mmCIF file of C-alpha atoms in Angstrom:
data_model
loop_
_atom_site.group_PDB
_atom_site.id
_atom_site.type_symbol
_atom_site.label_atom_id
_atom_site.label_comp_id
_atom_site.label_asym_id
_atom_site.label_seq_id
_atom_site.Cartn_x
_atom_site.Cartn_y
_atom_site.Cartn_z
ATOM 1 C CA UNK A 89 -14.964 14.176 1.684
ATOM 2 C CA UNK A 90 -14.265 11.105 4.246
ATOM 3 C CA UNK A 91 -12.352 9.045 1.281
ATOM 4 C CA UNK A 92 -11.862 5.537 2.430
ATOM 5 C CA UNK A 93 -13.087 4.540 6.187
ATOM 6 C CA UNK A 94 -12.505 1.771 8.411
ATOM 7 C CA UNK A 95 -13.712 0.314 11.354
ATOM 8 C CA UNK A 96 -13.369 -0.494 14.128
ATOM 9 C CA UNK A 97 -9.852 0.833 14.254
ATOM 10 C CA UNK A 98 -8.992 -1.067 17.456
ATOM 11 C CA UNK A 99 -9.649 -4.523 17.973
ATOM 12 C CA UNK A 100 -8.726 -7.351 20.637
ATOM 13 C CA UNK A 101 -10.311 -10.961 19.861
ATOM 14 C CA UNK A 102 -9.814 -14.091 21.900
ATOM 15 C CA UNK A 103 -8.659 -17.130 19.487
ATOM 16 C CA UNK A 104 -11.501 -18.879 17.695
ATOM 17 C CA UNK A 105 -13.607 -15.605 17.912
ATOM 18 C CA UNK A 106 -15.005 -14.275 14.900
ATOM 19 C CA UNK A 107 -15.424 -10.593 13.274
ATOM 20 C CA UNK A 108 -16.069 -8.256 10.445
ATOM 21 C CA UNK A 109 -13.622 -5.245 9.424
ATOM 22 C CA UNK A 110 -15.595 -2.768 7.064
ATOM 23 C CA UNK A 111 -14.263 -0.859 4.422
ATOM 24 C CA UNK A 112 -16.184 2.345 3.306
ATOM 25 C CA UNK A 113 -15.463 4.817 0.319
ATOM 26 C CA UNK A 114 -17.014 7.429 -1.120
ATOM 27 C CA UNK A 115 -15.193 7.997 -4.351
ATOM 28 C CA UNK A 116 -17.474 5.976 -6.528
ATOM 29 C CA UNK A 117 -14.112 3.385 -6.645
ATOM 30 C CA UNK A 118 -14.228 0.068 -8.747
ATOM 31 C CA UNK A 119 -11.836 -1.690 -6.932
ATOM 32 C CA UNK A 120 -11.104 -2.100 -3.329
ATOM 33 C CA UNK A 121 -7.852 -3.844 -1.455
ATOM 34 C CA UNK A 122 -7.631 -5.476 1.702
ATOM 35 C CA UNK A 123 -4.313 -5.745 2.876
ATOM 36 C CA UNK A 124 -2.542 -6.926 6.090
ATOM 37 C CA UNK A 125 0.842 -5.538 7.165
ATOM 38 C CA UNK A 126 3.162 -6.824 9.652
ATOM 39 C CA UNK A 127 6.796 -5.285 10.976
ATOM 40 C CA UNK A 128 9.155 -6.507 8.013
ATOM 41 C CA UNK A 129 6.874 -7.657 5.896
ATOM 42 C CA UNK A 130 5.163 -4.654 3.728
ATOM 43 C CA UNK A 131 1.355 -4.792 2.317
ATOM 44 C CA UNK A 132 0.433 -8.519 1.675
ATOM 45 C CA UNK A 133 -3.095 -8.509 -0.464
ATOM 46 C CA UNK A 134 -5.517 -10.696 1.340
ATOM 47 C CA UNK A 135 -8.295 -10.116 -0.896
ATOM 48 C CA UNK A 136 -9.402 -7.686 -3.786
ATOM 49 C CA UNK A 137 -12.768 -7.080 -5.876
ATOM 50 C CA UNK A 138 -12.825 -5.160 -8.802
ATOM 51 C CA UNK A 139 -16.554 -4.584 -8.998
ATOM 52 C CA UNK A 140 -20.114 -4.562 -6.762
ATOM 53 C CA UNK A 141 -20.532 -8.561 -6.352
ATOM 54 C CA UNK A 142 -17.224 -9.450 -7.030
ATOM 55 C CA UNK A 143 -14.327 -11.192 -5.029
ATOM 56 C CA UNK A 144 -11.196 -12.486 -5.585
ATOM 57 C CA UNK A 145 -8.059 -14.077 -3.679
ATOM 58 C CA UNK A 146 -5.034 -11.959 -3.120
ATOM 59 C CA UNK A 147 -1.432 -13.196 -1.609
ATOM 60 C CA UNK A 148 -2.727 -14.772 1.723
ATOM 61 C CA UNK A 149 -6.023 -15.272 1.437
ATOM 62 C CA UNK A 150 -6.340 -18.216 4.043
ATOM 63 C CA UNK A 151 -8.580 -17.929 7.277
ATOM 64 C CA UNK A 152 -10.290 -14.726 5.521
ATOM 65 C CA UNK A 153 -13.424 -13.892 3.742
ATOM 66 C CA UNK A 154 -14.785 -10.803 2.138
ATOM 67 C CA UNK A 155 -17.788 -9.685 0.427
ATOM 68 C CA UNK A 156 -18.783 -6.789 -1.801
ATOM 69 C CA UNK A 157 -22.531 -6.604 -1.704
ATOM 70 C CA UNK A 158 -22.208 -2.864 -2.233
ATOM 71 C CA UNK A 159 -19.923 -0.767 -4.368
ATOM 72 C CA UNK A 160 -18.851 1.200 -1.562
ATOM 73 C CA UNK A 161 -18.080 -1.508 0.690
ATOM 74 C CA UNK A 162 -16.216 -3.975 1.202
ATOM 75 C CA UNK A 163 -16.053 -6.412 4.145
ATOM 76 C CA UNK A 164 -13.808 -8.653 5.332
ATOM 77 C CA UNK A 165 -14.274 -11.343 7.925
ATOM 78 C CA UNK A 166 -12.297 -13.375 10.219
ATOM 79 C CA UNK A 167 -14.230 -16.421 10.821
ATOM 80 C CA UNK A 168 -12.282 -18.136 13.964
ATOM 81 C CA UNK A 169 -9.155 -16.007 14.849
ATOM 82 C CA UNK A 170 -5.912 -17.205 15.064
ATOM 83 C CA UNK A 171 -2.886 -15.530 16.921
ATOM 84 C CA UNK A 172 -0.837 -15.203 13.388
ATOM 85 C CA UNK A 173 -3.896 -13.150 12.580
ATOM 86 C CA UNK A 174 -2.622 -10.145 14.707
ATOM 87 C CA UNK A 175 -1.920 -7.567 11.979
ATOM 88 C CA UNK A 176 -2.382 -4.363 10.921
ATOM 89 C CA UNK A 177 -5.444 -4.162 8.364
ATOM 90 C CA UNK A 178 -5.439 -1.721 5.520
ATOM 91 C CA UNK A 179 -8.151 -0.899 3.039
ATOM 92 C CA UNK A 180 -7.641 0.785 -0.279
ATOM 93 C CA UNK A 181 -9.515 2.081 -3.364
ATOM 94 C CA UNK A 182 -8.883 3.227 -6.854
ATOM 95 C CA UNK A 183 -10.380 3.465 -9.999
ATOM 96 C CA UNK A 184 -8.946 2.282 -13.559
ATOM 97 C CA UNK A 185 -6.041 3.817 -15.058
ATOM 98 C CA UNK A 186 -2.699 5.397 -13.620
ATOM 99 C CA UNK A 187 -4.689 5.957 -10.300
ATOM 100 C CA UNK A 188 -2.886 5.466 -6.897
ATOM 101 C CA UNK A 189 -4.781 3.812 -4.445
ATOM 102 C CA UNK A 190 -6.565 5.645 -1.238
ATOM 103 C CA UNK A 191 -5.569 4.142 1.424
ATOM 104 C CA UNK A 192 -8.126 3.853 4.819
ATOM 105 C CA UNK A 193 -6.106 4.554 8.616
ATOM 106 C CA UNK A 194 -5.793 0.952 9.421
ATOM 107 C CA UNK A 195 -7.652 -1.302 11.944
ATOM 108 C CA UNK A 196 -4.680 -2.865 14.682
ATOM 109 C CA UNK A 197 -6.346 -6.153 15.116
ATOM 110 C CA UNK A 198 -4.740 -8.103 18.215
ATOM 111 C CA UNK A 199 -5.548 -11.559 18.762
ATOM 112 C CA UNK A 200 -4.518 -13.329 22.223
ATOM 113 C CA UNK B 45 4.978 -13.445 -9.700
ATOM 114 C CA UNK B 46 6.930 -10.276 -8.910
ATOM 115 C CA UNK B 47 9.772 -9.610 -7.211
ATOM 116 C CA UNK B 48 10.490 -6.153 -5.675
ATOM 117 C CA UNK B 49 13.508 -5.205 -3.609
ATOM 118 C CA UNK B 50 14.027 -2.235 -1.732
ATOM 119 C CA UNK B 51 16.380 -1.727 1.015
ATOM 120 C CA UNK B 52 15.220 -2.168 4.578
ATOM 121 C CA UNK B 53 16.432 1.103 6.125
ATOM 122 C CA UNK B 54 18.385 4.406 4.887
ATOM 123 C CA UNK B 55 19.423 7.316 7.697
ATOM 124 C CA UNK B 56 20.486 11.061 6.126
ATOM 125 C CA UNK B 57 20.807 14.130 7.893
ATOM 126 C CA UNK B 58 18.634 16.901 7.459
ATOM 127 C CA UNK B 59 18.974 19.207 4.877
ATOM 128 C CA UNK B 60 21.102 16.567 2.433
ATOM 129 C CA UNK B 61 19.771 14.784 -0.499
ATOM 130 C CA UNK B 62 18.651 11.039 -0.046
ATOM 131 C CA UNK B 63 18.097 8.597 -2.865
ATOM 132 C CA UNK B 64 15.873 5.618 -2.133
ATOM 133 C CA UNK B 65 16.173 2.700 -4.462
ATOM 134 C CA UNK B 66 13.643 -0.055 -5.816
ATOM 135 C CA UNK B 67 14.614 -3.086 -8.193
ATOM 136 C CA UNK B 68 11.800 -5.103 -9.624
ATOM 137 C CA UNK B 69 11.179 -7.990 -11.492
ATOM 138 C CA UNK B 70 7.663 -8.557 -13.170
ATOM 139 C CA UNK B 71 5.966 -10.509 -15.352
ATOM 140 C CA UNK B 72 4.565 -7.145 -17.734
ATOM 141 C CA UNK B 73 4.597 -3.624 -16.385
ATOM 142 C CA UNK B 74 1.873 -1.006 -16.140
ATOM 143 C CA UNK B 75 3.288 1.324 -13.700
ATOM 144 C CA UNK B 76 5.386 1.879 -10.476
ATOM 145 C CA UNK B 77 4.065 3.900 -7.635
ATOM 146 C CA UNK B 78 5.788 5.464 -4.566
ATOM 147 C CA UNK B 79 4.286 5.833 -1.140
ATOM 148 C CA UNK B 80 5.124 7.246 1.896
ATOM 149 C CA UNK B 81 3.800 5.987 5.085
ATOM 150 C CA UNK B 82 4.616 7.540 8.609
ATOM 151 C CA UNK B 83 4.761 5.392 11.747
ATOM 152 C CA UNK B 84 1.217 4.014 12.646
ATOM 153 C CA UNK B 85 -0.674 6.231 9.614
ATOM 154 C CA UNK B 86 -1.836 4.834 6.303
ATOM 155 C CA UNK B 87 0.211 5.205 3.380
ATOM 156 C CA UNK B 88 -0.069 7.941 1.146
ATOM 157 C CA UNK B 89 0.791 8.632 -2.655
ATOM 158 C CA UNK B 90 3.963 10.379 -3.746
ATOM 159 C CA UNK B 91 4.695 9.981 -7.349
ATOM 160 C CA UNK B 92 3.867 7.492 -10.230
ATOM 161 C CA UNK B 93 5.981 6.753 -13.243
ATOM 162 C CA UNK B 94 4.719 4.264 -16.364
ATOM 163 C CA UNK B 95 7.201 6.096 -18.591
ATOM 164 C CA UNK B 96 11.394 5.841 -18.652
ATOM 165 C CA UNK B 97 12.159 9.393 -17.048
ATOM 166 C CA UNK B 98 12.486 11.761 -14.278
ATOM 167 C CA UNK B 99 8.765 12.909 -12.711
ATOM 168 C CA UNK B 100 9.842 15.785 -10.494
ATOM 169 C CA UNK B 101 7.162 16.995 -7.575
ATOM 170 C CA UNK B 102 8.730 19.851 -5.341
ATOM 171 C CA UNK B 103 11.145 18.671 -2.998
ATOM 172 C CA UNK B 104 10.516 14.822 -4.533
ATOM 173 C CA UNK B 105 11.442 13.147 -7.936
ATOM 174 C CA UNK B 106 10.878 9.654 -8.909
ATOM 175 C CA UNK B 107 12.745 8.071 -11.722
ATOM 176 C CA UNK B 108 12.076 4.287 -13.888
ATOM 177 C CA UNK B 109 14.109 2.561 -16.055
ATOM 178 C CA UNK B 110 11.812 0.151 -17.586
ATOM 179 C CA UNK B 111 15.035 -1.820 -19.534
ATOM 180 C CA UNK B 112 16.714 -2.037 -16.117
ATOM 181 C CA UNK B 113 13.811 -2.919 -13.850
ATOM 182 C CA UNK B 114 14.978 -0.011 -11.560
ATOM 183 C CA UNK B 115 13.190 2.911 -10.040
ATOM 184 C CA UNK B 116 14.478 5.531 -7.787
ATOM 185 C CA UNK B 117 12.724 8.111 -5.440
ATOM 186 C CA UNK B 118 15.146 11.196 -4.545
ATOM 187 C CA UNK B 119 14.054 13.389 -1.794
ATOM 188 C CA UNK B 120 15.859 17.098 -1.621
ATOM 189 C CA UNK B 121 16.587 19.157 1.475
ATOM 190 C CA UNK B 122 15.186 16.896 3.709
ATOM 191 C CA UNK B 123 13.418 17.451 6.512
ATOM 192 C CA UNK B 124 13.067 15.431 10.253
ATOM 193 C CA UNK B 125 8.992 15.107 9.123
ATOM 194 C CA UNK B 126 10.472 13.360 5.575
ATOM 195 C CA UNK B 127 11.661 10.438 8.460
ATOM 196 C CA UNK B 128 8.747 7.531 7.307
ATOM 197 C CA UNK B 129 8.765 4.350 5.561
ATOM 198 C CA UNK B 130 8.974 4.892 1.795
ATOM 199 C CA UNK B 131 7.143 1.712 -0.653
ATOM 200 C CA UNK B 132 7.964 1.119 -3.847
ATOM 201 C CA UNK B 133 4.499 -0.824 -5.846
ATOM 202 C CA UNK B 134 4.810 -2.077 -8.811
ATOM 203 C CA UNK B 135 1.863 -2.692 -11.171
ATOM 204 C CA UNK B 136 2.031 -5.981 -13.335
ATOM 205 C CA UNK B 137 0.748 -7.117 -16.380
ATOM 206 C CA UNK B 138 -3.074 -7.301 -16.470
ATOM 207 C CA UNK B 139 -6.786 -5.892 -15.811
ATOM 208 C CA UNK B 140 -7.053 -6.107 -12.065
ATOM 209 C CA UNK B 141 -4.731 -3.205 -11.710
ATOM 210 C CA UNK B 142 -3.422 -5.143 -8.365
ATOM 211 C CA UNK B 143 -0.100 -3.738 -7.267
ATOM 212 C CA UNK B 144 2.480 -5.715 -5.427
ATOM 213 C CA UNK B 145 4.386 -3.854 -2.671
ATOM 214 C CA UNK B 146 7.511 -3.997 -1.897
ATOM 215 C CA UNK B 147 8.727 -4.017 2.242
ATOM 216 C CA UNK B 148 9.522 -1.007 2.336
ATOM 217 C CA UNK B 149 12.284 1.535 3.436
ATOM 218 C CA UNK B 150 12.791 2.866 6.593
ATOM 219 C CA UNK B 151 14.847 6.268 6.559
ATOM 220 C CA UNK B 152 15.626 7.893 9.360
ATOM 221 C CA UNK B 153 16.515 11.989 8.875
ATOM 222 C CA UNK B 154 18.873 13.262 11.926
ATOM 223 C CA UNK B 155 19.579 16.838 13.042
#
């Protein structure tokens, strides 16, 4: 049982290039997290969905986009990176209820 | 909004008892989850409380105060692995079940 997978989970982008981070679970999970974490600050949502086809803005959403064609995936794009983009990227998953999220390894996502 | 404090860093020796506070401030409350997350790994579930009370898990206990917006997690006989950043997520009022995190805390377990 993978749980939640992402990749790549090393990344180094020139400013203004674009990408796409992909989140995979297998737990048959409603909702799925992206989150970004930087030294000091803790897990800042970007964006969440809590359904196939749905999307919805987090805590920083800005310079982000995501999609959630399928319910095991969820995507999230950087459409022209910035320096202040150069985070550590975290995926999660849960269901309803008193579930704790499942957490993916991280993608390190430098940006020069 | 919500409003979660924790403090930045805690050091204990090994083999002493460490008690690892979080203060929150929400609007409505459906739960508060601790995590532990080791240096460049992905964080990973320790205890949840939704009710006022002591949950106790081996070596680990979490407690809430709902009327005090106060949770603690105490770790027992630690050990030098138990060194990790411990977070402290709060779940608000709501359908989305979206937790807010706090910044964690960074403790340290010497020899």
């Amino acid at each position: 049982n993978a749980g939640v997978t992402q990749t790549p989970k090393f990344r180094v982008l020139k400013t203004g290039q674009s990408m796409t981070l992909l989140c995979a679970q297998d737990m048959n999970h409603e909702y799925m997290y992206w989150y970004r974490q930087d030294p000091g600050m803790g897990l800042r949502l970007i964006h969440y969905s809590v359904g196939e086809g749905t999307t919805a803005k987090g805590e920083v959403p800005d310079g982000y986009n995501v999609s959630r064609l399928k319910k095991q995936n969820f995507l999230l794009g950087l459409e022209s990176a910035a320096p202040s983009q150069t985070s550590v990227y975290f995926c999660a998953s849960t269901n309803r209820g008193n579930q704790p999220q499942h957490f993916g390894d991280g993608t390190r996502l430098s940006i020069l | 909004g919500q409003n979660i404090d924790q403090p930045t860093e805690m050091t204990a020796t090994e083999g002493a008892i460490v008690q690892i506070n979080c203060t929150y401030q929400t609007s409505g409350f459906n739960g508060l989850f601790w995590y532990q997350q080791h240096a460049g790994e992905a964080p990973t579930f320790l205890s949840y409380n939704v009710l006022d009370g002591l949950e106790e898990k081996g070596r680990f206990s979490s407690f809430l105060s709902r009327s005090k917006g106060y949770s603690y997690l105490l770790l027992k006989e630690l050990q030098m692995k138990d060194s990790a950043s411990y977070l402290c997520a709060v779940r608000g009022a709501g359908g989305s079940y979206i937790p807010t995190f706090g910044r964690g805390t960074s403790l340290i377990v010497h020899p």
